[in-house]
Amino acid sequence: VDSLLSRELTKLFDFRPDLLDAVFAKASEAQAAASAARAAREMVRRKTLLTSTVLPGKLADCASRDPAESEIFIVEGDSA
């Protein structure tokens, strides 16, 4: 079945290259749309994760992505 289908599709696409271009364009559009949807889902999930965590008291989330403006304090012990 695979070889017969492959042979017939090859004949069709050799005879009608415009049809092959249309199939390729449609597949490319579908892949781009799926990629954009995946990126949008990931962004929403990441945003939801960041906004849902409430930091207690004196702690605040870092608002800058510039490393020169941000610091990390590593402390240890029970009173940290």
Coordinates of C-alpha atoms in Angstrom, one line a residue:
V1 CA 0.0 0.0 0.0
D2 CA 2.8 2.4 0.9
S3 CA 4.7 1.8 -2.3
L4 CA 1.6 2.2 -4.4
L5 CA 0.6 5.4 -2.7
S6 CA 4.1 6.8 -2.9
R7 CA 4.4 6.0 -6.6
E8 CA 1.0 7.5 -7.5
L9 CA 1.7 10.7 -5.4
T10 CA 5.0 11.1 -7.1
K11 CA 3.3 10.9 -10.5
L12 CA 0.7 13.4 -9.4
F13 CA 3.2 15.8 -8.1
D14 CA 5.4 15.5 -11.1
F15 CA 2.4 16.2 -13.3
R16 CA 1.0 19.0 -11.1
P17 CA 3.9 20.8 -9.2
D18 CA 1.5 23.6 -8.3
L19 CA -0.4 21.1 -6.2
L20 CA 2.7 20.1 -4.3
D21 CA 3.5 23.8 -3.7
A22 CA 0.0 24.3 -2.2
V23 CA 0.4 21.3 0.0
F24 CA 3.8 22.5 1.2
A25 CA 2.4 26.0 1.9
K26 CA -0.5 24.6 3.8
A27 CA 1.8 22.4 5.9
S28 CA 4.1 25.3 6.6
E29 CA 1.2 27.5 7.7
A30 CA -0.1 24.8 10.0
Q31 CA 3.4 24.3 11.6
A32 CA 3.8 28.1 12.1
A33 CA 0.3 28.3 13.7
A34 CA 1.0 25.4 16.0
S35 CA 4.3 26.9 17.0
A36 CA 2.7 30.3 17.7
A37 CA -0.1 28.6 19.8
R38 CA 2.5 26.6 21.8
A39 CA 4.4 29.8 22.5
A40 CA 1.2 31.6 23.5
R41 CA 0.2 28.8 25.9
E42 CA 3.7 28.7 27.4
M43 CA 3.6 32.5 27.9
V44 CA 0.2 32.4 29.6
R45 CA 1.4 29.5 31.8
R46 CA 4.5 31.3 32.8
K47 CA 2.7 34.5 33.5
T48 CA 0.1 32.7 35.6
L49 CA 2.8 30.9 37.5
L50 CA 4.6 34.1 38.3
T51 CA 1.5 36.1 39.3
S52 CA 0.0 33.3 41.4
T53 CA 3.0 33.0 43.8
V54 CA 2.5 35.5 46.6
L55 CA 5.7 36.4 48.4
P56 CA 5.4 37.0 52.1
G57 CA 6.2 40.2 54.0
K58 CA 9.5 41.8 53.1
L59 CA 10.2 39.7 50.0
A60 CA 9.5 41.1 46.6
D61 CA 9.8 39.7 43.1
C62 CA 12.7 41.0 41.0
A63 CA 11.2 43.5 38.5
S64 CA 14.4 44.0 36.4
R65 CA 16.0 41.7 34.0
D66 CA 19.2 43.6 34.0
P67 CA 21.8 41.7 36.1
A68 CA 23.5 45.0 37.1
E69 CA 20.3 46.1 38.8
S70 CA 19.6 42.8 40.6
E71 CA 21.2 41.0 43.5
I72 CA 20.9 37.5 45.0
F73 CA 21.4 37.0 48.7
I74 CA 22.2 33.4 49.7
V75 CA 21.7 32.8 53.4
E76 CA 21.6 29.7 55.5
G77 CA 20.3 28.7 58.8
D78 CA 16.9 28.6 60.5
S79 CA 16.6 32.4 60.9
A80 CA 17.2 33.0 57.3

